[in-house]
Amino acid sequence: MRDKQMLNVGKVSKLSVIDVLPFGYTLSGISQNAYGEQEHRVFLPSSDCDQSLSAGSEIHAFVYYAQDGSLQASLKKMPIQVGEFALLTCTGVTDFGAFFDWGLERDLLVPRAMQHKSMDVGLSYVVTLIHDKDNEKLLGCSKLYRFLEETNSELKIGEAVELLIYDESSLGFKAVINNRFQGLLFKSDLYKRISIGDRLPAFIKHIREDGKIDLSLQKLGKTARKDLAEEILEDLAAHGGISTLTDKSPPEEIQAHYNVSKAAYKRALGNLFKQKKISLSKTHIKLID
């Protein structure tokens, strides 16, 4: 007996091909609801399929609503699924909302009530994808605070996390943490330029008394200093024991080489100098045997 395939609208689902048509394929999938299981028919247009399929094949396809409300599928790689966050470009604006390119024939609608600020054609915004089951629609929303946890009871100071930068304030940049929490990167802590939509690794810098999360792009504390110092020594050893990257070098060069701020690099050099592992001059640093 063939395994049942679970269908989730707005996500990539495992489906079965049950019929081959001149202009596409009919797929079958089963969803779970409060009343039990329900079988669905899903149409996969040839234009959304880059391979030849046969009846009985099992595929993974993104399931969405066609204009008439029926279920449709696509084998295109989608930039976003329900519950995820992504940077999308606005293609049109009307009185009732803004439209975004997400790779399908019909653009994604972000209703005006779901916009955190006015949107302009040609600009990009971070949105999340939601499934409006009552109205059988997939919609975008840029009011991300509705879907992110502002306080934390799981993350620890110093823990490595993944960020998606989604907004800028007077204090710094707001970020989605691990696709679940929200936190803040203070501008005073930045050592390189970042932009809305950037995905980058970071660390938990501080968790305030109210549970709100502060972030850092660099490791913190003794472990960070030790790791950077070891990296500097390894780099010197690999390049004949000499480097022209000194504490006088431009911040951009230091960031490009070690991905740290100039202040962090200077601290590491100072510690290595005190430990008599390197010598310093205005033009170079040298490894001491």
mmCIF file of C-alpha atoms in Angstrom:
data_model
loop_
_atom_site.group_PDB
_atom_site.id
_atom_site.type_symbol
_atom_site.label_atom_id
_atom_site.label_comp_id
_atom_site.label_asym_id
_atom_site.label_seq_id
_atom_site.Cartn_x
_atom_site.Cartn_y
_atom_site.Cartn_z
ATOM 1 C CA MET A 1 0.000 0.000 0.000
ATOM 2 C CA ARG A 2 1.400 3.407 -0.989
ATOM 3 C CA ASP A 3 2.266 5.852 1.801
ATOM 4 C CA LYS A 4 -0.077 8.811 2.236
ATOM 5 C CA GLN A 5 1.305 12.163 1.152
ATOM 6 C CA MET A 6 0.764 15.144 3.486
ATOM 7 C CA LEU A 7 -0.184 18.387 1.774
ATOM 8 C CA ASN A 8 0.496 21.820 3.286
ATOM 9 C CA VAL A 9 -0.617 24.929 1.385
ATOM 10 C CA GLY A 10 2.167 27.496 1.247
ATOM 11 C CA LYS A 11 4.876 24.893 1.728
ATOM 12 C CA VAL A 12 6.741 22.300 -0.288
ATOM 13 C CA SER A 13 4.713 19.096 0.010
ATOM 14 C CA LYS A 14 5.269 15.526 -1.056
ATOM 15 C CA LEU A 15 2.631 14.648 -3.665
ATOM 16 C CA SER A 16 1.780 11.815 -6.060
ATOM 17 C CA VAL A 17 1.208 12.117 -9.817
ATOM 18 C CA ILE A 18 -2.126 10.466 -10.683
ATOM 19 C CA ASP A 19 -2.735 11.742 -14.217
ATOM 20 C CA VAL A 20 -0.686 13.098 -17.126
ATOM 21 C CA LEU A 21 -2.437 15.823 -19.137
ATOM 22 C CA PRO A 22 -1.463 17.626 -22.369
ATOM 23 C CA PHE A 23 -0.859 20.841 -20.411
ATOM 24 C CA GLY A 24 0.282 19.566 -17.034
ATOM 25 C CA TYR A 25 -0.278 16.978 -14.328
ATOM 26 C CA THR A 26 -2.903 16.115 -11.734
ATOM 27 C CA LEU A 27 -1.402 15.456 -8.315
ATOM 28 C CA SER A 28 -2.851 13.951 -5.172
ATOM 29 C CA GLY A 29 -2.189 14.929 -1.596
ATOM 30 C CA ILE A 30 -3.743 14.402 1.827
ATOM 31 C CA SER A 31 -4.076 17.071 4.493
ATOM 32 C CA GLN A 32 -4.835 16.674 8.182
ATOM 33 C CA ASN A 33 -7.545 18.731 9.886
ATOM 34 C CA ALA A 34 -9.745 18.592 12.968
ATOM 35 C CA TYR A 35 -12.114 16.192 11.243
ATOM 36 C CA GLY A 36 -9.444 13.777 10.070
ATOM 37 C CA GLU A 37 -7.739 13.351 6.712
ATOM 38 C CA GLN A 38 -8.855 14.877 3.450
ATOM 39 C CA GLU A 39 -7.631 14.064 -0.056
ATOM 40 C CA HIS A 40 -6.973 16.930 -2.489
ATOM 41 C CA ARG A 41 -6.395 17.223 -6.210
ATOM 42 C CA VAL A 42 -3.624 19.643 -7.191
ATOM 43 C CA PHE A 43 -2.833 20.852 -10.690
ATOM 44 C CA LEU A 44 0.795 21.219 -11.784
ATOM 45 C CA PRO A 45 1.058 23.286 -15.029
ATOM 46 C CA SER A 46 3.724 22.272 -17.530
ATOM 47 C CA SER A 47 5.079 25.833 -17.295
ATOM 48 C CA ASP A 48 5.911 25.231 -13.620
ATOM 49 C CA CYS A 49 7.545 21.864 -14.233
ATOM 50 C CA ASP A 50 11.056 21.449 -15.641
ATOM 51 C CA GLN A 51 10.969 17.648 -15.909
ATOM 52 C CA SER A 52 8.899 14.871 -17.444
ATOM 53 C CA LEU A 53 6.701 13.021 -14.942
ATOM 54 C CA SER A 54 4.732 9.816 -15.146
ATOM 55 C CA ALA A 55 1.709 8.490 -13.277
ATOM 56 C CA GLY A 56 2.763 7.035 -9.945
ATOM 57 C CA SER A 57 5.717 9.383 -9.534
ATOM 58 C CA GLU A 58 6.215 11.095 -6.201
ATOM 59 C CA ILE A 59 7.476 14.674 -6.179
ATOM 60 C CA HIS A 60 8.090 17.587 -3.827
ATOM 61 C CA ALA A 61 6.250 20.700 -5.001
ATOM 62 C CA PHE A 62 5.191 24.067 -3.588
ATOM 63 C CA VAL A 63 1.395 24.183 -3.176
ATOM 64 C CA TYR A 64 -0.566 27.446 -3.526
ATOM 65 C CA TYR A 65 -3.962 28.795 -4.544
ATOM 66 C CA ALA A 66 -4.738 29.555 -8.184
ATOM 67 C CA GLN A 67 -6.801 32.634 -9.074
ATOM 68 C CA ASP A 68 -10.037 30.578 -8.952
ATOM 69 C CA GLY A 69 -9.200 29.225 -5.492
ATOM 70 C CA SER A 70 -8.201 25.747 -6.657
ATOM 71 C CA LEU A 71 -4.931 24.194 -5.505
ATOM 72 C CA GLN A 72 -1.970 24.497 -7.819
ATOM 73 C CA ALA A 73 1.649 23.359 -7.546
ATOM 74 C CA SER A 74 5.037 24.517 -8.767
ATOM 75 C CA LEU A 75 8.457 22.887 -8.934
ATOM 76 C CA LYS A 76 10.139 26.301 -8.927
ATOM 77 C CA LYS A 77 12.466 27.022 -6.016
ATOM 78 C CA MET A 78 10.471 29.407 -3.860
ATOM 79 C CA PRO A 79 12.164 32.238 -1.918
ATOM 80 C CA ILE A 80 9.676 31.908 0.939
ATOM 81 C CA GLN A 81 7.266 29.424 2.528
ATOM 82 C CA VAL A 82 4.624 29.794 5.248
ATOM 83 C CA GLY A 83 6.308 30.661 8.537
ATOM 84 C CA GLU A 84 9.493 31.914 6.878
ATOM 85 C CA PHE A 85 10.873 35.424 6.309
ATOM 86 C CA ALA A 86 12.457 36.727 3.102
ATOM 87 C CA LEU A 87 13.460 39.895 1.272
ATOM 88 C CA LEU A 88 11.126 40.448 -1.695
ATOM 89 C CA THR A 89 10.839 43.267 -4.238
ATOM 90 C CA CYS A 90 7.673 45.332 -4.611
ATOM 91 C CA THR A 91 6.272 45.253 -8.161
ATOM 92 C CA GLY A 92 3.097 47.275 -7.749
ATOM 93 C CA VAL A 93 1.061 49.352 -5.299
ATOM 94 C CA THR A 94 -2.718 49.839 -5.138
ATOM 95 C CA ASP A 95 -5.175 51.313 -2.651
ATOM 96 C CA PHE A 96 -5.653 47.914 -0.994
ATOM 97 C CA GLY A 97 -2.082 46.663 -0.891
ATOM 98 C CA ALA A 98 1.301 46.058 -2.487
ATOM 99 C CA PHE A 99 2.396 43.221 -4.750
ATOM 100 C CA PHE A 100 5.687 41.355 -4.584
ATOM 101 C CA ASP A 101 7.615 39.138 -6.964
ATOM 102 C CA TRP A 102 7.985 35.633 -5.499
ATOM 103 C CA GLY A 103 8.568 33.639 -8.663
ATOM 104 C CA LEU A 104 4.985 32.678 -9.530
ATOM 105 C CA GLU A 105 2.752 34.057 -12.300
ATOM 106 C CA ARG A 106 0.601 35.955 -9.783
ATOM 107 C CA ASP A 107 2.524 38.253 -7.466
ATOM 108 C CA LEU A 108 2.179 37.970 -3.695
ATOM 109 C CA LEU A 109 -0.221 40.475 -2.106
ATOM 110 C CA VAL A 110 0.687 42.298 1.102
ATOM 111 C CA PRO A 111 -2.592 43.991 2.139
ATOM 112 C CA ARG A 112 -2.296 47.556 3.375
ATOM 113 C CA ALA A 113 -3.404 46.472 6.865
ATOM 114 C CA MET A 114 -0.451 44.074 6.981
ATOM 115 C CA GLN A 115 2.202 46.639 6.037
ATOM 116 C CA HIS A 116 4.418 48.076 8.773
ATOM 117 C CA LYS A 117 4.945 51.177 6.607
ATOM 118 C CA SER A 118 4.053 52.479 3.148
ATOM 119 C CA MET A 119 5.681 50.562 0.316
ATOM 120 C CA ASP A 120 7.148 51.762 -2.969
ATOM 121 C CA VAL A 121 7.574 50.001 -6.304
ATOM 122 C CA GLY A 122 11.117 48.810 -6.912
ATOM 123 C CA LEU A 123 12.129 48.718 -3.259
ATOM 124 C CA SER A 124 12.633 45.519 -1.287
ATOM 125 C CA TYR A 125 11.120 44.632 2.092
ATOM 126 C CA VAL A 126 11.341 41.661 4.437
ATOM 127 C CA VAL A 127 7.984 39.899 4.657
ATOM 128 C CA THR A 128 6.596 36.689 6.076
ATOM 129 C CA LEU A 129 4.159 34.363 4.313
ATOM 130 C CA ILE A 130 0.887 33.491 6.046
ATOM 131 C CA HIS A 131 -1.901 31.071 5.149
ATOM 132 C CA ASP A 132 -5.360 32.615 5.508
ATOM 133 C CA LYS A 133 -7.259 29.333 5.769
ATOM 134 C CA ASP A 134 -10.684 30.951 6.234
ATOM 135 C CA ASN A 135 -10.429 32.802 2.915
ATOM 136 C CA GLU A 136 -8.141 30.252 1.252
ATOM 137 C CA LYS A 137 -5.402 32.738 0.404
ATOM 138 C CA LEU A 138 -1.648 33.091 0.794
ATOM 139 C CA LEU A 139 -0.721 36.615 1.884
ATOM 140 C CA GLY A 140 2.418 38.507 2.773
ATOM 141 C CA CYS A 141 2.854 40.594 5.913
ATOM 142 C CA SER A 142 5.645 42.982 6.910
ATOM 143 C CA LYS A 143 4.422 43.499 10.488
ATOM 144 C CA LEU A 144 6.908 40.891 11.624
ATOM 145 C CA TYR A 145 6.481 41.571 15.336
ATOM 146 C CA ARG A 146 3.195 39.666 15.120
ATOM 147 C CA PHE A 147 5.078 36.485 14.327
ATOM 148 C CA LEU A 148 8.299 36.846 16.334
ATOM 149 C CA GLU A 149 8.948 36.298 20.025
ATOM 150 C CA GLU A 150 10.281 39.502 21.534
ATOM 151 C CA THR A 151 11.498 37.916 24.763
ATOM 152 C CA ASN A 152 13.568 34.800 25.204
ATOM 153 C CA SER A 153 13.807 31.937 27.662
ATOM 154 C CA GLU A 154 16.013 29.603 25.587
ATOM 155 C CA LEU A 155 18.934 31.523 24.086
ATOM 156 C CA LYS A 156 22.107 32.041 26.116
ATOM 157 C CA ILE A 157 24.627 34.896 26.133
ATOM 158 C CA GLY A 158 27.418 34.113 23.691
ATOM 159 C CA GLU A 159 25.319 31.624 21.705
ATOM 160 C CA ALA A 160 25.836 31.609 17.937
ATOM 161 C CA VAL A 161 22.680 32.459 15.943
ATOM 162 C CA GLU A 162 21.596 33.256 12.374
ATOM 163 C CA LEU A 163 20.107 36.662 11.573
ATOM 164 C CA LEU A 164 17.936 38.223 8.903
ATOM 165 C CA ILE A 165 18.081 42.037 9.066
ATOM 166 C CA TYR A 166 14.534 43.346 8.544
ATOM 167 C CA ASP A 167 14.337 46.979 9.691
ATOM 168 C CA GLU A 168 16.379 49.964 10.839
ATOM 169 C CA SER A 169 15.701 52.252 13.806
ATOM 170 C CA SER A 170 17.521 55.186 15.361
ATOM 171 C CA LEU A 171 19.352 52.764 17.671
ATOM 172 C CA GLY A 172 20.330 50.099 15.186
ATOM 173 C CA PHE A 173 19.054 47.244 13.059
ATOM 174 C CA LYS A 174 16.205 44.918 13.966
ATOM 175 C CA ALA A 175 16.805 41.271 13.148
ATOM 176 C CA VAL A 176 14.962 37.974 12.951
ATOM 177 C CA ILE A 177 16.897 35.462 15.082
ATOM 178 C CA ASN A 178 16.822 31.799 14.025
ATOM 179 C CA ASN A 179 13.521 32.411 12.202
ATOM 180 C CA ARG A 180 11.795 32.754 15.602
ATOM 181 C CA PHE A 181 12.926 35.620 17.845
ATOM 182 C CA GLN A 182 13.605 39.302 17.288
ATOM 183 C CA GLY A 183 16.633 41.227 18.482
ATOM 184 C CA LEU A 184 18.629 44.409 17.975
ATOM 185 C CA LEU A 185 22.093 45.153 16.596
ATOM 186 C CA PHE A 186 23.176 48.537 17.973
ATOM 187 C CA LYS A 187 24.795 50.852 15.419
ATOM 188 C CA SER A 188 27.525 51.643 17.948
ATOM 189 C CA ASP A 189 28.589 47.961 17.862
ATOM 190 C CA LEU A 190 28.817 47.645 14.077
ATOM 191 C CA TYR A 191 32.198 47.424 12.378
ATOM 192 C CA LYS A 192 30.916 46.870 8.829
ATOM 193 C CA ARG A 193 28.017 48.063 6.695
ATOM 194 C CA ILE A 194 24.870 45.959 6.760
ATOM 195 C CA SER A 195 21.594 46.321 4.869
ATOM 196 C CA ILE A 196 17.966 45.268 5.119
ATOM 197 C CA GLY A 197 17.676 41.680 3.914
ATOM 198 C CA ASP A 198 21.202 40.633 4.900
ATOM 199 C CA ARG A 199 21.523 37.133 6.334
ATOM 200 C CA LEU A 200 24.539 36.763 8.593
ATOM 201 C CA PRO A 201 25.892 34.877 11.617
ATOM 202 C CA ALA A 202 25.913 36.644 14.969
ATOM 203 C CA PHE A 203 26.038 36.084 18.724
ATOM 204 C CA ILE A 204 23.760 36.842 21.658
ATOM 205 C CA LYS A 205 25.393 39.819 23.367
ATOM 206 C CA HIS A 206 22.964 40.533 26.180
ATOM 207 C CA ILE A 207 19.522 39.487 27.396
ATOM 208 C CA ARG A 208 17.874 42.332 29.283
ATOM 209 C CA GLU A 209 15.779 41.978 32.411
ATOM 210 C CA ASP A 210 12.613 42.200 30.290
ATOM 211 C CA GLY A 211 13.916 39.363 28.086
ATOM 212 C CA LYS A 212 14.699 41.492 25.041
ATOM 213 C CA ILE A 213 17.752 40.442 23.075
ATOM 214 C CA ASP A 214 20.833 42.463 22.090
ATOM 215 C CA LEU A 215 23.081 41.089 19.370
ATOM 216 C CA SER A 216 26.713 41.252 18.290
ATOM 217 C CA LEU A 217 28.436 40.320 15.035
ATOM 218 C CA GLN A 218 31.531 39.271 16.977
ATOM 219 C CA LYS A 219 32.250 36.652 19.600
ATOM 220 C CA LEU A 220 32.462 38.078 23.095
ATOM 221 C CA GLY A 221 34.677 37.535 26.125
ATOM 222 C CA LYS A 222 37.822 35.488 26.700
ATOM 223 C CA THR A 223 36.924 32.793 24.189
ATOM 224 C CA ALA A 224 36.637 35.358 21.400
ATOM 225 C CA ARG A 225 39.993 36.940 22.283
ATOM 226 C CA LYS A 226 41.666 33.538 22.417
ATOM 227 C CA ASP A 227 40.199 32.430 19.080
ATOM 228 C CA LEU A 228 41.285 35.642 17.323
ATOM 229 C CA ALA A 229 44.770 35.495 18.823
ATOM 230 C CA GLU A 230 45.200 31.911 17.615
ATOM 231 C CA GLU A 231 43.969 32.905 14.154
ATOM 232 C CA ILE A 232 46.532 35.730 13.997
ATOM 233 C CA LEU A 233 49.376 33.381 15.010
ATOM 234 C CA GLU A 234 48.301 30.781 12.442
ATOM 235 C CA ASP A 235 48.140 33.444 9.735
ATOM 236 C CA LEU A 236 51.624 34.694 10.608
ATOM 237 C CA ALA A 237 53.031 31.171 10.551
ATOM 238 C CA ALA A 238 51.497 30.571 7.131
ATOM 239 C CA HIS A 239 53.052 33.755 5.692
ATOM 240 C CA GLY A 240 56.665 33.551 6.797
ATOM 241 C CA GLY A 241 56.067 35.015 10.255
ATOM 242 C CA ILE A 242 55.407 38.573 9.037
ATOM 243 C CA SER A 243 52.237 40.563 8.303
ATOM 244 C CA THR A 244 51.750 44.160 7.200
ATOM 245 C CA LEU A 245 48.324 44.217 8.867
ATOM 246 C CA THR A 246 49.084 46.239 11.993
ATOM 247 C CA ASP A 247 47.111 48.130 14.601
ATOM 248 C CA LYS A 248 47.460 51.168 12.300
ATOM 249 C CA SER A 249 45.798 49.452 9.312
ATOM 250 C CA PRO A 250 42.419 50.709 8.033
ATOM 251 C CA PRO A 251 39.375 49.057 9.671
ATOM 252 C CA GLU A 252 38.179 47.852 6.252
ATOM 253 C CA GLU A 253 41.357 45.828 5.682
ATOM 254 C CA ILE A 254 41.149 44.240 9.130
ATOM 255 C CA GLN A 255 37.483 43.388 8.661
ATOM 256 C CA ALA A 256 38.124 41.887 5.223
ATOM 257 C CA HIS A 257 40.935 39.678 6.563
ATOM 258 C CA TYR A 258 39.621 38.601 9.975
ATOM 259 C CA ASN A 259 35.961 39.694 9.954
ATOM 260 C CA VAL A 260 36.382 41.594 13.228
ATOM 261 C CA SER A 261 36.469 45.236 14.242
ATOM 262 C CA LYS A 262 39.698 47.188 14.459
ATOM 263 C CA ALA A 263 39.234 47.500 18.229
ATOM 264 C CA ALA A 264 39.027 43.709 18.628
ATOM 265 C CA TYR A 265 42.104 43.241 16.438
ATOM 266 C CA LYS A 266 44.105 45.793 18.438
ATOM 267 C CA ARG A 267 43.171 44.045 21.705
ATOM 268 C CA ALA A 268 44.311 40.703 20.317
ATOM 269 C CA LEU A 269 47.614 42.185 19.123
ATOM 270 C CA GLY A 270 48.133 43.796 22.517
ATOM 271 C CA ASN A 271 47.645 40.496 24.309
ATOM 272 C CA LEU A 272 50.028 38.675 21.958
ATOM 273 C CA PHE A 273 52.614 41.422 22.446
ATOM 274 C CA LYS A 274 52.351 41.147 26.249
ATOM 275 C CA GLN A 275 52.781 37.377 25.948
ATOM 276 C CA LYS A 276 55.941 38.054 23.849
ATOM 277 C CA LYS A 277 54.571 36.030 20.945
ATOM 278 C CA ILE A 278 54.840 38.882 18.426
ATOM 279 C CA SER A 279 56.792 42.080 17.917
ATOM 280 C CA LEU A 280 55.107 45.274 16.717
ATOM 281 C CA SER A 281 56.210 48.108 14.481
ATOM 282 C CA LYS A 282 54.441 50.809 12.487
ATOM 283 C CA THR A 283 54.771 48.841 9.256
ATOM 284 C CA HIS A 284 54.425 45.180 10.265
ATOM 285 C CA ILE A 285 53.976 42.599 12.971
ATOM 286 C CA LYS A 286 56.394 39.682 13.348
ATOM 287 C CA LEU A 287 56.091 36.270 14.915
ATOM 288 C CA ILE A 288 58.611 35.626 17.675
ATOM 289 C CA ASP A 289 60.070 32.115 17.607
#
